Amino acid sequence: MAKKLDLKIESMEPGKLQGQLIATAKSKKATVMFDVIKDLVPLSEGDRIVIEVLEEKPKSLDKYVFCGHGYKVPSEKSGVDILSVWGILFVFEPQIELEPDKKYYVCISKREQRRRSRKKAS
């Protein structure tokens, strides 16, 4: 099972801990909310990112701004999967079919920002 989500960070709100932000990233089909420690993970509102959930550690970590392993945790809310990666929570809605007690790698990479071509006035 490998899941790859292409998302845009819509908001970065302050969390309860100093230096913590809660990012909300969305696509047409999914929403992922996750903790960001701003001094460690260089992400900003408006960034286009790819979140990969993998069963095996990637061979190369160079392309990622964050990669860690964790486990699914129980959720009282239906329709979501929650992964805890060293205490950093990732909430996936809708569910991405995670299994309890199985180790997963969550890796985030930034996508290149698309540049809009501007037409020169004649």
Coordinates of N, CA and C in Angstrom, one line a residue:
M1 N 0.8 -1.2 0.0 CA 0.0 0.0 0.0 C 0.9 1.2 0.0
A2 N 0.8 2.0 -1.0 CA 1.4 3.3 -1.0 C 0.4 4.3 -1.4
K3 N 0.3 5.4 -0.7 CA -0.7 6.5 -1.0 C 0.1 7.8 -1.3
K4 N -0.3 8.4 -2.4 CA 0.4 9.7 -2.7 C -0.7 10.7 -2.9
L5 N -0.6 11.8 -2.2 CA -1.6 12.9 -2.2 C -1.0 14.2 -2.7
D6 N -1.5 14.8 -3.7 CA -1.0 16.1 -4.2 C -1.9 17.2 -3.7
L7 N -1.4 18.0 -2.8 CA -2.2 19.0 -2.1 C -1.6 20.4 -2.1
K8 N -2.5 21.3 -1.7 CA -2.0 22.7 -1.5 C -2.3 23.1 -0.1
I9 N -1.3 23.7 0.6 CA -1.5 24.2 2.0 C -2.4 25.4 2.0
E10 N -3.6 25.2 2.5 CA -4.6 26.3 2.5 C -4.5 27.2 3.7
S11 N -4.1 26.7 4.8 CA -3.9 27.5 6.0 C -2.8 26.9 7.0
M12 N -2.3 27.8 7.8 CA -1.3 27.5 8.8 C -1.7 28.2 10.0
E13 N -2.3 27.6 11.0 CA -2.8 28.2 12.2 C -1.9 27.9 13.4
P14 N -1.8 28.8 14.3 CA -1.0 28.5 15.5 C -1.6 27.4 16.3
G15 N -0.7 26.5 16.8 CA -1.2 25.4 17.7 C -1.0 25.8 19.1
K16 N -1.2 24.9 20.0 CA -1.2 25.2 21.4 C 0.3 25.2 22.0
L17 N 1.2 24.6 21.3 CA 2.6 24.6 21.7 C 3.4 25.7 21.0
Q18 N 4.4 26.2 21.7 CA 5.2 27.3 21.1 C 5.9 26.7 19.9
G19 N 5.9 27.4 18.8 CA 6.5 27.0 17.6 C 5.7 26.0 16.7
Q20 N 4.6 25.6 17.2 CA 3.8 24.7 16.5 C 2.7 25.4 15.6
L21 N 2.6 24.9 14.4 CA 1.5 25.3 13.5 C 0.7 24.1 13.1
I22 N -0.6 24.3 12.8 CA -1.4 23.3 12.3 C -1.8 23.6 10.9
A23 N -1.3 22.8 10.0 CA -1.5 23.0 8.5 C -2.7 22.3 8.1
T24 N -3.4 22.9 7.2 CA -4.5 22.2 6.5 C -4.2 22.3 5.0
A25 N -4.0 21.1 4.4 CA -3.7 20.9 3.0 C -4.9 20.2 2.3
K26 N -5.2 20.7 1.1 CA -6.4 20.1 0.5 C -6.1 19.9 -1.0
S27 N -6.9 18.9 -1.5 CA -7.1 18.7 -3.0 C -8.5 18.6 -3.2
K28 N -8.9 18.3 -4.4 CA -10.4 18.1 -4.7 C -11.0 16.9 -4.0
K29 N -10.1 15.9 -3.7 CA -10.6 14.6 -3.1 C -10.2 14.4 -1.7
A30 N -9.3 15.2 -1.1 CA -8.8 14.9 0.2 C -8.4 16.1 1.0
T31 N -8.5 16.0 2.3 CA -8.0 17.0 3.2 C -7.0 16.3 4.2
V32 N -5.9 16.9 4.5 CA -4.9 16.4 5.5 C -4.6 17.6 6.4
M33 N -4.8 17.3 7.7 CA -4.4 18.3 8.7 C -3.2 17.7 9.4
F34 N -2.1 18.5 9.7 CA -0.9 18.0 10.3 C -0.2 19.1 11.1
D35 N 0.5 18.6 12.1 CA 1.4 19.5 12.9 C 2.6 19.9 12.1
V36 N 3.0 21.1 12.2 CA 4.3 21.6 11.7 C 5.1 22.3 12.8
I37 N 6.3 21.9 13.0 CA 7.2 22.6 13.8 C 8.0 23.6 12.9
K38 N 7.6 24.9 13.0 CA 8.1 25.8 12.0 C 9.6 25.9 11.9
D39 N 10.3 25.7 13.0 CA 11.8 25.7 12.9 C 12.4 24.5 12.3
L40 N 11.7 23.4 12.1 CA 12.2 22.2 11.6 C 11.7 21.9 10.1
V41 N 10.5 22.3 9.8 CA 9.9 21.9 8.5 C 9.6 23.2 7.8
P42 N 10.3 23.5 6.7 CA 10.1 24.7 5.9 C 8.9 24.7 5.0
L43 N 7.7 24.8 5.6 CA 6.4 24.9 4.8 C 5.7 26.2 5.1
S44 N 5.0 26.7 4.1 CA 4.2 27.9 4.2 C 2.9 27.8 3.6
E45 N 1.9 28.6 4.0 CA 0.6 28.7 3.4 C 0.8 29.0 1.9
G46 N 0.1 28.2 1.0 CA 0.2 28.4 -0.4 C 1.1 27.4 -1.1
D47 N 2.0 26.7 -0.3 CA 2.9 25.7 -0.9 C 2.1 24.6 -1.4
R48 N 2.6 24.1 -2.6 CA 2.0 22.8 -3.2 C 2.9 21.7 -2.7
I49 N 2.3 20.7 -2.1 CA 3.1 19.6 -1.5 C 2.6 18.3 -2.0
V50 N 3.4 17.2 -1.8 CA 3.0 15.9 -2.0 C 3.3 15.1 -0.7
I51 N 2.2 14.5 -0.2 CA 2.4 13.6 1.0 C 2.3 12.2 0.5
E52 N 3.4 11.4 0.9 CA 3.4 10.0 0.5 C 3.3 9.2 1.8
V53 N 2.5 8.2 1.8 CA 2.4 7.3 2.9 C 2.8 5.9 2.4
L54 N 3.9 5.4 2.9 CA 4.6 4.2 2.4 C 4.8 3.2 3.5
E55 N 4.8 1.9 3.1 CA 5.1 0.8 4.0 C 6.6 0.6 4.3
E56 N 7.4 1.1 3.3 CA 8.9 0.9 3.5 C 9.6 2.2 3.4
K57 N 10.7 2.3 4.1 CA 11.5 3.5 4.1 C 12.0 3.8 2.7
P58 N 11.8 5.1 2.2 CA 12.3 5.4 0.9 C 13.8 5.2 0.8
K59 N 14.3 4.8 -0.4 CA 15.7 4.6 -0.6 C 16.5 5.9 -0.5
S60 N 15.9 7.0 -1.0 CA 16.6 8.3 -0.9 C 15.6 9.3 -0.2
L61 N 16.2 10.0 0.8 CA 15.3 11.0 1.5 C 15.6 12.4 1.0
D62 N 16.5 12.6 0.1 CA 16.9 13.9 -0.4 C 15.8 14.8 -0.9
K63 N 14.8 14.2 -1.5 CA 13.7 15.1 -2.1 C 12.7 15.5 -1.1
Y64 N 12.7 15.0 0.1 CA 11.7 15.3 1.1 C 12.1 16.5 2.1
V65 N 11.1 17.3 2.5 CA 11.4 18.3 3.5 C 11.1 17.7 4.9
F66 N 10.4 16.6 4.9 CA 10.1 15.9 6.1 C 9.8 14.4 5.8
C67 N 10.3 13.5 6.6 CA 10.0 12.1 6.4 C 10.2 11.4 7.8
G68 N 9.2 10.7 8.2 CA 9.3 10.0 9.5 C 8.3 8.8 9.5
H69 N 8.5 8.0 10.5 CA 7.7 6.8 10.6 C 6.8 6.9 11.8
G70 N 5.6 6.2 11.7 CA 4.7 6.2 12.8 C 3.6 5.1 12.6
Y71 N 2.6 5.3 13.4 CA 1.5 4.2 13.5 C 0.2 4.9 13.5
K72 N -0.8 4.1 13.0 CA -2.2 4.6 13.0 C -2.6 4.6 14.5
V73 N -3.4 5.6 14.9 CA -3.9 5.7 16.2 C -5.5 5.7 16.1
P74 N -6.1 5.3 17.2 CA -7.6 5.2 17.2 C -8.2 6.6 17.0
S75 N -9.3 6.7 16.4 CA -10.0 8.0 16.2 C -11.5 7.8 16.6
E76 N -12.0 8.8 17.4 CA -13.4 8.8 17.7 C -14.3 9.3 16.6
K77 N -13.6 10.0 15.6 CA -14.3 10.6 14.5 C -14.3 9.6 13.3
S78 N -15.5 9.3 12.8 CA -15.5 8.3 11.7 C -15.1 9.0 10.4
G79 N -14.6 8.2 9.5 CA -14.2 8.8 8.1 C -12.8 9.4 8.1
V80 N -12.0 9.2 9.1 CA -10.7 9.8 9.1 C -9.7 8.7 9.5
D81 N -8.5 8.8 9.1 CA -7.3 8.0 9.6 C -6.4 9.0 10.2
I82 N -5.8 8.6 11.4 CA -4.8 9.4 12.1 C -3.5 8.6 12.2
L83 N -2.4 9.2 11.8 CA -1.1 8.7 11.9 C -0.3 9.5 12.9
S84 N 0.3 8.9 13.9 CA 1.2 9.6 14.8 C 2.6 9.3 14.4
V85 N 3.4 10.4 14.0 CA 4.8 10.2 13.6 C 5.6 11.0 14.7
W86 N 6.2 10.3 15.6 CA 6.9 10.8 16.7 C 6.1 11.9 17.5
G87 N 4.8 11.6 17.6 CA 3.9 12.6 18.2 C 3.3 13.7 17.4
I88 N 3.8 13.8 16.1 CA 3.3 14.7 15.2 C 2.1 14.0 14.5
L89 N 0.9 14.6 14.6 CA -0.3 14.0 14.0 C -0.6 14.4 12.6
F90 N -1.0 13.4 11.8 CA -1.5 13.6 10.5 C -2.9 13.0 10.4
V91 N -3.9 13.9 10.1 CA -5.3 13.4 10.0 C -5.7 13.4 8.5
F92 N -6.0 12.3 8.0 CA -6.4 12.1 6.6 C -7.9 11.9 6.5
E93 N -8.5 12.8 5.7 CA -10.0 12.7 5.4 C -10.2 12.8 3.9
P94 N -10.8 11.8 3.3 CA -11.3 10.6 3.8 C -10.2 9.6 4.2
Q95 N -10.6 8.5 4.8 CA -9.6 7.4 5.2 C -8.8 7.0 4.0
I96 N -7.5 6.6 4.3 CA -6.6 6.0 3.3 C -6.3 4.6 3.6
E97 N -7.1 3.9 4.3 CA -7.1 2.5 4.5 C -5.8 2.0 5.2
L98 N -5.5 2.7 6.4 CA -4.4 2.3 7.2 C -4.7 1.1 8.1
E99 N -3.8 0.3 8.4 CA -4.0 -0.9 9.3 C -3.4 -0.6 10.6
P100 N -4.1 -1.0 11.7 CA -3.5 -0.8 13.1 C -2.3 -1.6 13.3
D101 N -1.4 -1.1 14.1 CA -0.1 -1.8 14.5 C 0.8 -2.0 13.3
K102 N 0.7 -1.3 12.2 CA 1.6 -1.4 11.1 C 2.4 -0.1 11.0
K103 N 3.7 -0.2 10.8 CA 4.5 0.9 10.7 C 4.4 1.6 9.3
Y104 N 4.2 2.9 9.3 CA 4.1 3.6 8.0 C 5.1 4.8 8.0
Y105 N 5.6 5.1 6.8 CA 6.5 6.3 6.6 C 5.6 7.4 6.0
V106 N 5.7 8.6 6.5 CA 5.0 9.7 6.0 C 6.1 10.7 5.5
C107 N 6.1 11.0 4.2 CA 7.1 11.9 3.7 C 6.4 13.0 2.9
I108 N 7.0 14.2 3.1 CA 6.4 15.4 2.4 C 7.5 16.0 1.5
S109 N 7.1 16.3 0.3 CA 8.0 17.0 -0.6 C 7.2 18.2 -1.1
K110 N 8.0 19.2 -1.5 CA 7.4 20.4 -2.1 C 7.4 20.2 -3.6
R111 N 6.3 20.7 -4.2 CA 6.2 20.7 -5.7 C 6.7 22.1 -6.2
E112 N 7.2 22.1 -7.4 CA 7.6 23.3 -8.0 C 6.4 24.2 -8.2
Q113 N 6.5 25.4 -7.9 CA 5.3 26.4 -8.1 C 5.2 26.6 -9.6
R114 N 4.0 26.6 -10.1 CA 3.8 26.9 -11.5 C 3.9 28.4 -11.7
R115 N 4.5 28.7 -12.8 CA 4.6 30.2 -13.1 C 3.6 30.5 -14.2
R116 N 2.9 31.5 -14.0 CA 2.0 31.9 -15.1 C 2.7 32.8 -16.1
S117 N 2.5 32.5 -17.3 CA 3.1 33.4 -18.4 C 2.3 34.7 -18.5
R118 N 3.1 35.7 -18.6 CA 2.4 37.0 -18.7 C 2.6 37.5 -20.2
K119 N 1.6 38.0 -20.7 CA 1.7 38.5 -22.1 C 2.1 40.0 -22.0
K120 N 3.0 40.3 -22.8 CA 3.5 41.7 -22.9 C 2.5 42.5 -23.7
A121 N 2.3 43.7 -23.2 CA 1.4 44.6 -23.9 C 2.1 45.2 -25.1
S122 N 1.4 45.2 -26.2 CA 2.0 45.7 -27.5 C 1.9 47.2 -27.6

